[in-house]
Coordinates of N, CA and C and ligand atoms in Angstrom, one line a residue:
M1 N 88.3 106.7 90.3 CA 89.0 106.6 91.5 C 88.0 106.5 92.7
N2 N 88.2 105.6 93.6 CA 87.4 105.6 94.9 C 88.4 105.9 96.0
L3 N 87.9 106.6 97.0 CA 88.8 107.1 98.0 C 88.1 106.9 99.4
V4 N 88.9 106.6 100.4 CA 88.4 106.5 101.8 C 89.0 107.6 102.6
I5 N 88.2 108.3 103.4 CA 88.8 109.3 104.3 C 88.2 109.1 105.7
F6 N 89.1 108.9 106.6 CA 88.6 108.6 108.0 C 89.5 109.4 109.0
G7 N 88.9 109.5 110.2 CA 89.6 110.3 111.2 C 88.5 110.5 112.3
P8 N 89.0 111.0 113.5 CA 88.0 111.2 114.6 C 87.0 112.3 114.3
P9 N 86.0 112.4 115.1 CA 85.0 113.5 115.0 C 85.7 114.8 114.8
G10 N 85.2 115.7 113.9 CA 85.8 117.0 113.8 C 87.1 117.0 113.1
A11 N 87.6 115.9 112.6 CA 88.9 115.8 111.9 C 88.9 116.6 110.6
G12 N 87.8 116.8 110.0 CA 87.7 117.5 108.8 C 87.3 116.6 107.6
K13 N 86.8 115.5 107.9 CA 86.4 114.5 106.8 C 85.4 115.2 105.8
G14 N 84.4 115.8 106.4 CA 83.3 116.4 105.6 C 83.9 117.6 104.8
T15 N 84.7 118.4 105.5 CA 85.3 119.7 104.9 C 86.2 119.3 103.7
Q16 N 87.0 118.3 104.0 CA 87.9 117.9 102.9 C 87.2 117.2 101.8
S17 N 86.2 116.4 102.1 CA 85.4 115.7 101.1 C 84.8 116.7 100.1
N18 N 84.2 117.8 100.7 CA 83.6 118.8 99.9 C 84.6 119.3 98.8
F19 N 85.8 119.6 99.3 CA 86.8 120.1 98.4 C 87.2 119.1 97.3
I20 N 87.3 117.8 97.7 CA 87.7 116.8 96.7 C 86.6 116.6 95.7
V21 N 85.4 116.6 96.2 CA 84.2 116.4 95.3 C 84.3 117.4 94.1
K22 N 84.6 118.7 94.5 CA 84.6 119.7 93.4 C 85.9 119.6 92.6
K23 N 87.0 119.4 93.2 CA 88.2 119.4 92.4 C 88.4 118.1 91.5
F24 N 87.9 117.0 92.0 CA 88.1 115.8 91.2 C 86.9 115.1 90.7
N25 N 85.8 115.9 90.8 CA 84.5 115.4 90.3 C 84.1 114.0 90.8
L26 N 84.1 113.9 92.1 CA 83.7 112.6 92.8 C 82.4 112.8 93.5
H27 N 81.9 111.8 94.1 CA 80.6 111.9 94.9 C 80.9 111.5 96.4
Q28 N 80.5 112.4 97.3 CA 80.8 112.1 98.7 C 79.7 111.2 99.3
L29 N 80.2 110.1 100.0 CA 79.2 109.2 100.6 C 79.6 109.2 102.1
S30 N 78.9 110.1 102.9 CA 79.1 110.2 104.3 C 78.0 109.3 105.0
T31 N 78.5 108.2 105.6 CA 77.5 107.3 106.3 C 76.8 108.1 107.4
G32 N 77.6 109.0 108.1 CA 76.9 109.8 109.2 C 75.8 110.6 108.6
E33 N 76.0 111.3 107.5 CA 75.0 112.1 106.9 C 73.8 111.3 106.4
L34 N 74.1 110.2 105.8 CA 72.9 109.3 105.4 C 72.1 108.9 106.6
L35 N 72.8 108.5 107.7 CA 72.1 108.1 108.9 C 71.3 109.2 109.5
R36 N 71.9 110.4 109.5 CA 71.1 111.6 110.1 C 69.9 111.9 109.2
R37 N 70.0 111.7 107.9 CA 68.8 111.9 107.0 C 67.7 111.0 107.4
E38 N 68.1 109.7 107.7 CA 67.0 108.7 108.1 C 66.3 109.2 109.4
I39 N 67.1 109.7 110.3 CA 66.5 110.2 111.6 C 65.6 111.4 111.3
K40 N 66.1 112.3 110.5 CA 65.3 113.5 110.2 C 63.9 113.1 109.5
N41 N 64.0 112.1 108.6 CA 62.8 111.7 107.9 C 61.9 110.8 108.7
Q42 N 62.4 110.5 109.9 CA 61.6 109.6 110.9 C 61.3 108.3 110.2
S43 N 62.2 107.7 109.4 CA 61.9 106.4 108.8 C 62.1 105.4 109.9
Q44 N 61.7 104.2 109.6 CA 61.8 103.1 110.6 C 63.3 102.9 111.0
L45 N 64.2 103.0 110.0 CA 65.6 102.9 110.3 C 66.0 104.0 111.2
G46 N 65.5 105.2 110.9 CA 65.9 106.4 111.7 C 65.5 106.2 113.1
K47 N 64.3 105.7 113.4 CA 63.9 105.5 114.7 C 64.7 104.5 115.5
E48 N 65.2 103.4 114.7 CA 66.0 102.4 115.4 C 67.4 103.0 115.8
I49 N 67.9 103.9 115.0 CA 69.3 104.3 115.2 C 69.5 105.6 116.0
S50 N 68.5 106.4 116.2 CA 68.7 107.7 116.7 C 69.4 107.6 118.1
S51 N 69.0 106.7 119.0 CA 69.5 106.7 120.3 C 71.0 106.3 120.3
I52 N 71.4 105.4 119.3 CA 72.8 104.9 119.2 C 73.6 106.1 118.8
I53 N 73.2 106.8 117.7 CA 74.0 108.0 117.2 C 74.1 109.0 118.3
N54 N 73.0 109.3 118.9 CA 73.1 110.4 119.9 C 73.8 110.0 121.2
D55 N 74.2 108.7 121.3 CA 75.0 108.3 122.4 C 76.5 108.1 122.0
G56 N 76.8 108.5 120.7 CA 78.2 108.4 120.2 C 78.7 107.0 119.9
K57 N 77.8 106.1 119.8 CA 78.2 104.7 119.5 C 78.1 104.4 118.0
L58 N 78.6 103.2 117.6 CA 78.5 102.9 116.1 C 77.2 102.1 115.9
V59 N 76.5 102.4 114.8 CA 75.3 101.6 114.4 C 75.9 100.3 113.8
S60 N 75.0 99.3 113.6 CA 75.5 98.0 113.2 C 76.1 98.0 111.9
D61 N 77.1 97.1 111.7 CA 77.8 97.0 110.4 C 76.9 96.6 109.3
D62 N 75.8 95.8 109.6 CA 74.9 95.5 108.5 C 74.1 96.7 107.9
I63 N 73.7 97.6 108.8 CA 73.0 98.8 108.4 C 73.9 99.6 107.5
V64 N 75.1 99.9 107.9 CA 75.9 100.8 107.1 C 76.4 100.1 105.8
S65 N 76.6 98.8 105.9 CA 77.1 98.1 104.7 C 75.9 98.2 103.6
D66 N 74.7 98.0 104.1 CA 73.6 98.1 103.1 C 73.5 99.5 102.5
L67 N 73.8 100.5 103.3 CA 73.7 101.9 102.7 C 74.8 102.0 101.6
I68 N 76.0 101.6 101.9 CA 77.1 101.8 101.0 C 76.9 100.9 99.7
E69 N 76.3 99.8 99.9 CA 76.2 98.9 98.7 C 75.3 99.5 97.7
K70 N 74.3 100.3 98.2 CA 73.4 101.0 97.2 C 74.2 101.9 96.3
Y71 N 75.2 102.5 96.8 CA 76.0 103.4 96.0 C 77.0 102.6 95.1
L72 N 77.6 101.6 95.7 CA 78.6 100.9 94.9 C 78.0 100.1 93.8
S73 N 76.7 99.8 93.9 CA 76.0 99.0 92.9 C 75.4 99.9 91.8
D74 N 75.5 101.2 92.0 CA 74.9 102.2 91.1 C 76.0 102.6 90.1
D75 N 75.7 102.4 88.8 CA 76.7 102.7 87.8 C 77.1 104.2 87.7
K76 N 76.1 105.0 88.1 CA 76.3 106.4 88.1 C 77.6 106.8 89.0
F77 N 77.8 106.0 90.0 CA 78.9 106.4 90.9 C 80.1 105.5 90.8
K78 N 80.1 104.7 89.7 CA 81.2 103.7 89.6 C 82.6 104.4 89.5
N79 N 83.4 104.0 90.4 CA 84.8 104.6 90.6 C 84.8 106.1 90.8
K80 N 83.8 106.6 91.5 CA 83.7 108.0 91.8 C 83.3 108.3 93.2
L81 N 83.6 107.4 94.1 CA 83.1 107.6 95.5 C 84.2 108.0 96.5
I82 N 83.8 108.9 97.4 CA 84.6 109.2 98.6 C 83.8 108.6 99.7
F83 N 84.4 107.7 100.4 CA 83.8 107.1 101.6 C 84.2 107.9 102.8
D84 N 83.3 108.7 103.3 CA 83.6 109.6 104.4 C 83.0 109.0 105.7
G85 N 83.9 108.5 106.5 CA 83.5 107.9 107.8 C 83.1 106.4 107.7
Y86 N 83.6 105.8 106.6 CA 83.4 104.3 106.5 C 84.6 103.8 105.8
P87 N 85.3 102.8 106.2 CA 85.0 101.9 107.4 C 85.4 102.5 108.7
R88 N 84.8 102.0 109.8 CA 85.2 102.5 111.2 C 85.7 101.3 112.0
N89 N 85.6 100.1 111.5 CA 86.2 99.0 112.3 C 86.6 98.0 111.3
L90 N 87.3 96.9 111.8 CA 87.9 96.0 110.9 C 86.8 95.2 110.0
A91 N 85.7 94.9 110.7 CA 84.7 94.2 109.9 C 84.2 95.0 108.8
Q92 N 84.0 96.3 109.0 CA 83.6 97.2 107.9 C 84.7 97.3 106.8
A93 N 85.9 97.3 107.2 CA 87.0 97.4 106.2 C 87.0 96.2 105.3
R94 N 86.7 95.0 105.9 CA 86.7 93.8 105.1 C 85.4 93.8 104.2
R95 N 84.3 94.2 104.8 CA 83.1 94.3 104.0 C 83.3 95.2 102.8
L96 N 83.9 96.3 103.0 CA 84.2 97.3 101.9 C 85.1 96.6 100.8
D97 N 86.1 95.9 101.3 CA 87.0 95.2 100.4 C 86.2 94.2 99.5
N98 N 85.3 93.5 100.1 CA 84.5 92.5 99.4 C 83.5 93.2 98.4
L99 N 82.9 94.3 98.9 CA 81.9 95.0 98.1 C 82.6 95.6 96.8
V100 N 83.7 96.3 97.0 CA 84.3 96.9 95.8 C 84.7 95.8 94.8
K101 N 85.1 94.6 95.3 CA 85.5 93.6 94.3 C 84.2 93.1 93.6
K102 N 83.1 92.9 94.4 CA 81.9 92.4 93.9 C 81.4 93.3 92.7
Y103 N 81.6 94.6 92.8 CA 81.2 95.6 91.8 C 82.3 96.0 90.9
D104 N 83.4 95.2 90.8 CA 84.5 95.3 89.9 C 85.1 96.7 90.0
Q105 N 85.4 97.1 91.3 CA 86.0 98.4 91.5 C 87.1 98.2 92.5
K106 N 87.8 99.3 92.8 CA 88.8 99.2 93.9 C 88.9 100.5 94.7
I107 N 89.6 100.4 95.8 CA 89.9 101.6 96.6 C 91.3 102.0 96.1
N108 N 91.5 103.3 95.7 CA 92.8 103.7 95.2 C 93.7 104.4 96.3
I109 N 93.0 105.0 97.3 CA 93.8 105.7 98.3 C 93.0 105.8 99.6
V110 N 93.7 105.8 100.7 CA 93.0 105.9 102.0 C 93.7 107.0 102.8
L111 N 92.9 108.1 103.1 CA 93.4 109.2 103.8 C 93.0 109.2 105.3
K112 N 94.0 109.2 106.2 CA 93.7 109.3 107.6 C 94.0 110.7 108.1
L113 N 93.0 111.4 108.6 CA 93.2 112.8 109.1 C 93.4 112.6 110.6
S114 N 94.6 113.1 111.1 CA 94.9 112.9 112.5 C 94.7 114.3 113.2
V115 N 93.9 114.2 114.3 CA 93.8 115.4 115.2 C 93.7 115.0 116.6
S116 N 94.1 115.9 117.5 CA 94.0 115.6 119.0 C 92.6 115.7 119.5
L117 N 92.4 115.2 120.7 CA 91.1 115.3 121.4 C 90.8 116.8 121.7
E118 N 91.9 117.6 122.0 CA 91.7 119.0 122.3 C 91.1 119.7 121.1
T119 N 91.7 119.4 119.9 CA 91.2 120.1 118.7 C 89.8 119.6 118.4
V120 N 89.5 118.4 118.6 CA 88.2 117.8 118.4 C 87.2 118.6 119.2
K121 N 87.5 118.8 120.5 CA 86.5 119.5 121.4 C 86.3 120.9 120.9
K122 N 87.4 121.6 120.5 CA 87.3 123.0 120.1 C 86.4 123.1 118.8
R123 N 86.7 122.2 117.8 CA 86.0 122.3 116.6 C 84.5 122.0 116.7
I124 N 84.3 120.9 117.5 CA 82.9 120.5 117.6 C 82.1 121.6 118.4
S125 N 82.7 122.2 119.4 CA 81.9 123.2 120.1 C 81.6 124.4 119.2
E126 N 82.5 124.7 118.3 CA 82.3 125.8 117.4 C 81.2 125.5 116.4
R127 N 81.3 124.2 115.9 CA 80.3 123.8 114.8 C 78.9 123.7 115.4
R128 N 78.9 123.4 116.7 CA 77.6 123.2 117.3 C 76.7 124.4 117.3
V129 N 77.4 125.6 117.4 CA 76.7 126.8 117.4 C 76.0 127.0 116.0
L130 N 76.7 126.6 115.0 CA 76.1 126.8 113.6 C 75.2 125.7 113.2
E131 N 75.5 124.4 113.4 CA 74.8 123.3 112.8 C 73.8 122.6 113.7
K132 N 74.0 122.8 115.0 CA 73.0 122.2 116.0 C 72.9 120.7 115.8
R133 N 74.0 120.0 115.5 CA 73.9 118.5 115.5 C 73.7 118.0 116.9
K134 N 72.8 117.1 117.0 CA 72.5 116.6 118.4 C 73.7 115.9 119.1
D135 N 74.5 115.2 118.3 CA 75.6 114.5 118.9 C 76.8 115.4 119.1
D136 N 76.7 116.7 118.9 CA 77.8 117.7 119.1 C 77.9 118.3 120.5
D137 N 77.1 117.7 121.4 CA 77.3 118.0 122.8 C 78.7 117.6 123.2
E138 N 79.4 118.3 124.1 CA 80.8 118.0 124.4 C 81.0 116.6 124.9
E139 N 80.1 116.2 125.8 CA 80.2 114.8 126.4 C 80.1 113.7 125.3
I140 N 79.2 113.9 124.4 CA 79.0 112.9 123.3 C 80.1 113.0 122.3
A141 N 80.6 114.2 122.1 CA 81.8 114.3 121.1 C 82.9 113.5 121.7
I142 N 83.2 113.6 123.0 CA 84.2 112.8 123.6 C 84.0 111.3 123.5
K143 N 82.7 110.9 123.7 CA 82.4 109.5 123.5 C 82.6 109.1 122.1
R144 N 82.3 109.9 121.1 CA 82.6 109.6 119.7 C 84.1 109.4 119.4
Y145 N 84.9 110.3 120.1 CA 86.3 110.1 120.0 C 86.8 108.8 120.5
V146 N 86.3 108.5 121.7 CA 86.7 107.2 122.3 C 86.2 106.0 121.5
T147 N 85.0 106.1 120.9 CA 84.6 105.0 120.1 C 85.5 104.8 118.9
Y148 N 85.9 106.0 118.3 CA 86.8 105.9 117.2 C 88.2 105.2 117.6
E149 N 88.7 105.7 118.7 CA 90.0 105.2 119.2 C 89.9 103.7 119.4
E150 N 88.8 103.2 120.0 CA 88.6 101.8 120.3 C 88.6 100.9 119.1
N151 N 88.2 101.4 118.0 CA 87.9 100.6 116.8 C 88.9 100.7 115.7
I152 N 89.7 101.8 115.6 CA 90.3 102.1 114.4 C 91.7 101.5 114.1
K153 N 92.3 101.0 115.2 CA 93.7 100.5 115.0 C 93.8 99.4 114.0
P154 N 92.9 98.4 114.0 CA 93.0 97.4 113.0 C 92.7 97.8 111.6
V155 N 91.9 98.9 111.5 CA 91.6 99.5 110.2 C 92.9 100.1 109.6
I156 N 93.6 100.8 110.5 CA 94.8 101.4 110.0 C 95.8 100.3 109.5
D157 N 95.9 99.3 110.3 CA 96.8 98.2 109.9 C 96.4 97.5 108.6
F158 N 95.1 97.4 108.5 CA 94.5 96.8 107.3 C 95.0 97.5 106.0
Y159 N 94.8 98.9 106.1 CA 95.2 99.7 104.9 C 96.7 99.9 104.7
K160 N 97.4 99.8 105.8 CA 98.9 99.9 105.8 C 99.3 98.7 105.0
H161 N 98.8 97.5 105.3 CA 99.2 96.3 104.7 C 98.9 96.3 103.2
L162 N 97.8 96.9 102.8 CA 97.5 97.0 101.4 C 98.2 98.2 100.7
N163 N 99.0 98.9 101.5 CA 99.8 100.0 100.9 C 99.0 101.1 100.4
L164 N 97.9 101.4 101.0 CA 97.0 102.4 100.5 C 96.9 103.6 101.5
L165 N 97.5 103.4 102.7 CA 97.3 104.5 103.7 C 98.2 105.7 103.6
K166 N 97.6 106.9 103.7 CA 98.3 108.1 103.7 C 97.9 108.9 104.9
I167 N 98.8 109.3 105.8 CA 98.4 110.0 107.0 C 98.6 111.5 106.8
V168 N 97.5 112.2 107.0 CA 97.5 113.7 106.8 C 97.3 114.4 108.2
N169 N 98.2 115.4 108.4 CA 98.0 116.2 109.6 C 96.8 117.0 109.6
G170 N 95.8 116.6 110.3 CA 94.5 117.3 110.3 C 94.5 118.6 111.2
E171 N 95.6 118.9 111.8 CA 95.7 120.1 112.6 C 96.1 121.3 111.8
A172 N 96.6 121.1 110.6 CA 96.9 122.2 109.7 C 95.7 123.0 109.3
S173 N 95.9 124.1 108.5 CA 94.8 124.9 108.1 C 94.0 124.1 107.0
I174 N 92.8 124.5 106.8 CA 91.9 123.8 105.8 C 92.6 123.9 104.4
T175 N 93.2 125.0 104.0 CA 93.8 125.1 102.7 C 95.1 124.3 102.6
E176 N 95.8 124.3 103.7 CA 97.1 123.5 103.7 C 96.7 122.0 103.5
I177 N 95.6 121.6 104.1 CA 95.2 120.2 104.0 C 94.7 119.9 102.6
N178 N 93.9 120.9 102.0 CA 93.5 120.8 100.6 C 94.7 120.5 99.7
S179 N 95.7 121.3 99.9 CA 96.9 121.1 99.0 C 97.5 119.8 99.2
E180 N 97.7 119.4 100.4 CA 98.4 118.1 100.7 C 97.6 117.0 100.1
I181 N 96.3 117.0 100.2 CA 95.4 115.9 99.7 C 95.4 115.9 98.2
S182 N 95.4 117.1 97.6 CA 95.4 117.2 96.1 C 96.7 116.5 95.6
A183 N 97.8 116.9 96.2 CA 99.1 116.3 95.8 C 99.1 114.8 95.9
L184 N 98.5 114.3 97.0 CA 98.5 112.8 97.2 C 97.6 112.2 96.1
I185 N 96.5 112.8 95.8 CA 95.6 112.2 94.8 C 96.2 112.3 93.4
E186 N 96.8 113.4 93.1 CA 97.4 113.6 91.8 C 98.6 112.6 91.6
A187 N 99.2 112.2 92.7 CA 100.4 111.3 92.6 C 99.9 109.8 92.3
I188 N 98.7 109.5 92.4 CA 98.2 108.1 92.2 C 98.5 107.7 90.8
Ligands
LIG201 P1 79.8 111.2 111.3 O1 78.8 112.1 110.7 O2 80.8 110.7 110.3 O3 80.6 112.0 112.4 P2 82.1 112.0 112.9 O4 82.9 110.9 112.5 O5 81.9 112.2 114.4 O6 82.7 113.2 112.2 P3 82.1 114.7 112.0 O7 81.2 114.7 110.9 O8 81.7 115.2 113.3 O9 83.5 115.4 111.6 P4 84.2 115.6 110.3 O10 85.5 114.8 110.4 O11 83.3 115.4 109.1 O12 84.7 117.1 110.4 P5 84.1 118.4 109.7 O13 84.6 118.5 108.3 O14 82.6 118.5 109.8 O15 79.1 110.1 112.1 C1 78.1 110.4 113.0 C2 77.6 109.1 113.7 O16 77.0 108.3 112.7 C3 78.7 108.2 114.4 O17 79.0 108.7 115.7 C4 78.0 106.9 114.4 O18 77.0 106.8 115.4 C5 77.3 106.9 113.0 N1 78.1 106.3 111.9 C6 78.6 107.0 110.9 N2 79.3 106.2 110.1 C7 79.3 105.0 110.7 C8 79.8 103.7 110.3 N3 80.6 103.6 109.3 N4 79.6 102.7 111.2 C9 78.8 102.8 112.2 N5 78.2 104.0 112.6 C10 78.5 105.0 111.8 O19 84.8 119.6 110.5 C11 84.4 119.8 111.9 C12 84.4 121.3 112.1 O20 85.8 121.8 112.1 C13 83.7 122.2 111.1 O21 83.1 123.2 111.7 C14 84.8 122.6 110.1 O22 84.5 123.9 109.5 C15 86.0 122.7 111.1 N6 87.3 122.4 110.4 C16 87.5 121.3 109.6 N7 88.8 121.3 109.2 C17 89.4 122.3 109.9 C18 90.8 122.7 110.0 N8 91.7 122.1 109.3 N9 91.1 123.8 110.7 C19 90.1 124.4 111.5 N10 88.8 124.0 111.4 C20 88.5 123.0 110.7
LIG202 MG1 81.3 114.7 108.9

Protein backbone atom coordinates (compact mmCIF):
# COMPACT_ATOMS: atom_id res chain seq x y z
CA MET A 1 0.00 0.00 0.00
CA ASN A 2 1.15 3.54 -0.82
CA LEU A 3 -0.40 6.46 1.02
CA VAL A 4 -0.39 10.23 0.69
CA ILE A 5 -0.75 12.48 3.74
CA PHE A 6 -1.03 16.20 3.33
CA GLY A 7 -2.14 19.26 5.24
CA PRO A 8 -0.83 22.67 6.34
CA PRO A 9 2.31 23.16 8.45
CA GLY A 10 1.87 21.65 11.90
CA ALA A 11 -1.16 19.62 10.82
CA GLY A 12 0.47 16.47 12.19
CA LYS A 13 1.74 14.85 8.96
CA GLY A 14 5.01 13.79 10.56
CA THR A 15 3.38 12.75 13.83
CA GLN A 16 0.78 10.58 12.11
CA SER A 17 3.31 9.18 9.61
CA ASN A 18 5.45 7.93 12.50
CA PHE A 19 2.48 6.09 13.88
CA ILE A 20 1.47 4.58 10.50
CA VAL A 21 5.07 3.48 9.82
CA LYS A 22 5.06 1.40 12.97
CA LYS A 23 1.57 0.04 12.78
CA PHE A 24 1.49 -0.84 9.09
CA ASN A 25 5.19 -1.41 8.43
CA LEU A 26 5.55 1.31 5.81
CA HIS A 27 8.33 3.78 5.02
CA GLN A 28 7.90 7.54 5.55
CA LEU A 29 9.04 9.79 2.75
CA SER A 30 8.91 13.39 3.96
CA THR A 31 10.09 15.71 1.20
CA GLY A 32 10.57 18.45 3.82
CA GLU A 33 12.89 16.23 5.87
CA LEU A 34 14.85 15.12 2.81
CA LEU A 35 15.32 18.76 1.80
CA ARG A 36 16.38 19.79 5.32
CA ARG A 37 18.95 16.96 5.27
CA GLU A 38 20.44 18.42 2.07
CA ILE A 39 20.72 21.81 3.77
CA LYS A 40 22.32 20.29 6.86
CA ASN A 41 24.86 18.39 4.74
CA GLN A 42 25.60 21.61 2.83
CA SER A 43 25.26 19.81 -0.49
CA GLN A 44 25.02 21.77 -3.71
CA LEU A 45 21.26 21.18 -3.69
CA GLY A 46 21.10 22.26 -0.03
CA LYS A 47 22.75 25.56 -0.87
CA GLU A 48 20.32 26.18 -3.71
CA ILE A 49 17.18 25.55 -1.67
CA SER A 50 17.90 26.90 1.82
CA SER A 51 16.68 30.44 1.15
CA ILE A 52 13.48 29.14 -0.50
CA ILE A 53 12.64 26.86 2.44
CA ASN A 54 13.49 29.47 5.02
CA ASP A 55 11.16 31.87 3.23
CA GLY A 56 8.21 29.43 3.39
CA LYS A 57 7.99 28.93 -0.38
CA LEU A 58 7.95 25.72 -2.41
CA VAL A 59 11.13 24.40 -4.02
CA SER A 60 10.85 23.47 -7.68
CA ASP A 61 8.71 20.54 -8.78
CA ASP A 62 11.71 19.00 -10.59
CA ILE A 63 13.79 18.86 -7.42
CA VAL A 64 11.14 17.13 -5.31
CA SER A 65 10.06 14.79 -8.11
CA ASP A 66 13.65 13.60 -8.48
CA LEU A 67 13.78 12.91 -4.76
CA ILE A 68 10.63 10.85 -4.72
CA GLU A 69 11.53 8.94 -7.89
CA LYS A 70 14.59 7.57 -6.07
CA TYR A 71 12.26 5.89 -3.59
CA LEU A 72 9.60 4.79 -6.04
CA SER A 73 12.22 3.13 -8.23
CA ASP A 74 13.72 1.21 -5.29
CA ASP A 75 12.25 -2.28 -4.90
CA LYS A 76 12.85 -2.15 -1.16
CA PHE A 77 10.07 0.42 -0.84
CA LYS A 78 7.71 -0.99 -3.44
CA ASN A 79 4.11 -0.37 -2.31
CA LYS A 80 5.36 0.67 1.14
CA LEU A 81 5.56 4.44 0.95
CA ILE A 82 3.93 7.23 2.91
CA PHE A 83 4.26 10.47 0.97
CA ASP A 84 4.39 13.11 3.71
CA GLY A 85 4.06 16.59 2.23
CA TYR A 86 4.05 15.54 -1.40
CA PRO A 87 2.23 16.48 -3.64
CA ARG A 88 1.70 20.15 -2.78
CA ASN A 89 0.37 21.43 -6.09
CA LEU A 90 -1.43 20.07 -9.12
CA ALA A 91 1.75 19.59 -11.18
CA GLN A 92 3.20 17.43 -8.40
CA ALA A 93 -0.02 15.40 -8.10
CA ARG A 94 0.16 14.66 -11.82
CA ARG A 95 3.87 13.82 -11.59
CA LEU A 96 3.19 11.41 -8.75
CA ASP A 97 0.41 9.79 -10.71
CA ASN A 98 2.75 9.23 -13.66
CA LEU A 99 5.59 7.99 -11.47
CA VAL A 100 3.53 5.41 -9.59
CA LYS A 101 2.32 4.07 -12.93
CA LYS A 102 5.87 4.02 -14.32
CA TYR A 103 6.95 1.79 -11.42
CA ASP A 104 3.85 -0.36 -11.56
CA GLN A 105 2.40 0.87 -8.30
CA LYS A 106 -0.54 2.93 -7.15
CA ILE A 107 -1.73 5.28 -4.44
CA ASN A 108 -4.30 3.51 -2.30
CA ILE A 109 -5.47 6.31 -0.02
CA VAL A 110 -4.98 10.07 0.42
CA LEU A 111 -5.38 11.62 3.86
CA LYS A 112 -5.95 15.34 4.27
CA LEU A 113 -5.35 16.63 7.80
CA SER A 114 -7.32 19.84 8.33
CA VAL A 115 -6.31 22.41 10.95
CA SER A 116 -6.90 26.13 11.39
CA LEU A 117 -4.24 28.82 11.18
CA GLU A 118 -4.66 29.45 14.94
CA THR A 119 -3.78 25.82 15.68
CA VAL A 120 -0.85 25.96 13.26
CA LYS A 121 0.60 29.00 15.03
CA LYS A 122 0.24 27.39 18.46
CA ARG A 123 1.76 24.04 17.46
CA ILE A 124 4.63 25.53 15.51
CA SER A 125 5.60 27.89 18.32
CA GLU A 126 5.61 24.96 20.76
CA ARG A 127 7.64 22.77 18.44
CA ARG A 128 10.13 25.56 17.82
CA VAL A 129 11.27 25.40 21.42
CA LEU A 130 12.13 21.72 21.03
CA GLU A 131 13.31 21.32 17.45
CA LYS A 132 14.69 24.69 16.42
CA ARG A 133 13.61 24.38 12.81
CA LYS A 134 14.64 27.55 11.03
CA ASP A 135 11.33 27.88 9.22
CA ASP A 136 9.36 27.65 12.50
CA ASP A 137 9.54 31.36 13.12
CA GLU A 138 5.90 32.58 13.40
CA GLU A 139 6.08 34.87 10.38
CA ILE A 140 7.50 32.08 8.19
CA ALA A 141 5.01 29.55 9.53
CA ILE A 142 2.21 31.88 8.43
CA LYS A 143 3.86 32.16 5.00
CA ARG A 144 3.99 28.36 4.77
CA TYR A 145 0.30 28.24 5.60
CA VAL A 146 -0.48 30.79 2.89
CA THR A 147 1.67 28.88 0.37
CA TYR A 148 -0.27 25.74 1.24
CA GLU A 149 -3.65 27.44 0.81
CA GLU A 150 -2.61 28.97 -2.51
CA ASN A 151 -1.67 25.65 -4.08
CA ILE A 152 -3.71 22.89 -2.54
CA LYS A 153 -7.25 23.32 -3.90
CA PRO A 154 -6.59 21.58 -7.25
CA VAL A 155 -4.78 18.76 -5.42
CA ILE A 156 -7.87 18.18 -3.30
CA ASP A 157 -10.05 18.13 -6.42
CA PHE A 158 -7.61 15.79 -8.18
CA TYR A 159 -7.84 13.16 -5.43
CA LYS A 160 -11.57 13.66 -4.91
CA HIS A 161 -12.04 12.88 -8.56
CA LEU A 162 -9.99 9.68 -8.19
CA ASN A 163 -12.11 8.76 -5.16
CA LEU A 164 -9.07 8.48 -2.92
CA LEU A 165 -9.51 11.48 -0.62
CA LYS A 166 -10.31 11.09 3.09
CA ILE A 167 -10.57 14.20 5.23
CA VAL A 168 -9.39 13.86 8.81
CA ASN A 169 -9.99 16.44 11.53
CA GLY A 170 -6.44 17.39 12.51
CA GLU A 171 -7.68 19.37 15.51
CA ALA A 172 -8.49 16.19 17.46
CA SER A 173 -6.00 14.61 19.86
CA ILE A 174 -3.05 12.66 18.46
CA THR A 175 -4.48 9.33 19.65
CA GLU A 176 -7.96 10.08 18.31
CA ILE A 177 -6.42 10.82 14.92
CA ASN A 178 -4.31 7.63 15.15
CA SER A 179 -7.52 5.62 15.58
CA GLU A 180 -9.37 7.37 12.80
CA ILE A 181 -6.50 6.84 10.36
CA SER A 182 -6.09 3.18 11.36
CA ALA A 183 -9.76 2.55 10.67
CA LEU A 184 -9.52 4.25 7.28
CA ILE A 185 -6.47 2.20 6.28
CA GLU A 186 -7.95 -1.05 7.52
CA ALA A 187 -11.07 -0.39 5.48
CA ILE A 188 -9.15 -0.31 2.19
P1 LIG B 1 7.62 20.15 5.62
O1 LIG B 1 8.76 19.67 6.39
O2 LIG B 1 6.73 19.16 5.03
O3 LIG B 1 6.83 21.17 6.54
P2 LIG B 1 5.30 21.54 6.66
O4 LIG B 1 4.44 21.11 5.55
O5 LIG B 1 5.29 22.98 6.97
O6 LIG B 1 4.81 20.66 7.85
P3 LIG B 1 5.50 20.43 9.24
O7 LIG B 1 6.56 19.40 9.13
O8 LIG B 1 5.84 21.73 9.86
O9 LIG B 1 4.25 19.89 10.06
P4 LIG B 1 3.63 18.44 10.16
O10 LIG B 1 2.31 18.45 9.48
O11 LIG B 1 4.60 17.38 9.81
O12 LIG B 1 3.31 18.42 11.73
P5 LIG B 1 4.04 17.64 12.92
O13 LIG B 1 3.61 16.23 12.92
O14 LIG B 1 5.49 17.94 12.95
O15 LIG B 1 8.15 21.12 4.47
C1 LIG B 1 9.08 22.14 4.78
C2 LIG B 1 9.42 22.95 3.55
O16 LIG B 1 10.08 22.11 2.58
C3 LIG B 1 8.24 23.56 2.78
O17 LIG B 1 7.82 24.78 3.35
C4 LIG B 1 8.84 23.72 1.38
O18 LIG B 1 9.69 24.84 1.34
C5 LIG B 1 9.69 22.46 1.26
N1 LIG B 1 8.94 21.34 0.66
C6 LIG B 1 8.57 20.20 1.28
N2 LIG B 1 7.86 19.40 0.47
C7 LIG B 1 7.79 20.07 -0.71
C8 LIG B 1 7.17 19.78 -1.95
N3 LIG B 1 6.45 18.65 -2.13
N4 LIG B 1 7.30 20.68 -2.95
C9 LIG B 1 8.00 21.82 -2.78
N5 LIG B 1 8.61 22.17 -1.62
C10 LIG B 1 8.49 21.29 -0.60
O19 LIG B 1 3.32 18.37 14.16
C11 LIG B 1 3.64 19.69 14.50
C12 LIG B 1 3.67 19.85 16.03
O20 LIG B 1 2.37 19.67 16.53
C13 LIG B 1 4.54 18.81 16.72
O21 LIG B 1 5.20 19.42 17.80
C14 LIG B 1 3.54 17.75 17.19
O22 LIG B 1 3.97 17.09 18.35
C15 LIG B 1 2.29 18.57 17.43
N6 LIG B 1 1.06 17.84 17.09
C16 LIG B 1 0.85 17.04 16.01
N7 LIG B 1 -0.41 16.58 16.01
C17 LIG B 1 -1.02 17.10 17.09
C18 LIG B 1 -2.35 16.99 17.63
N8 LIG B 1 -3.29 16.26 17.03
N9 LIG B 1 -2.64 17.66 18.76
C19 LIG B 1 -1.70 18.44 19.38
N10 LIG B 1 -0.43 18.56 18.93
C20 LIG B 1 -0.09 17.91 17.80
MG1 LIG C 1 6.59 17.37 8.99
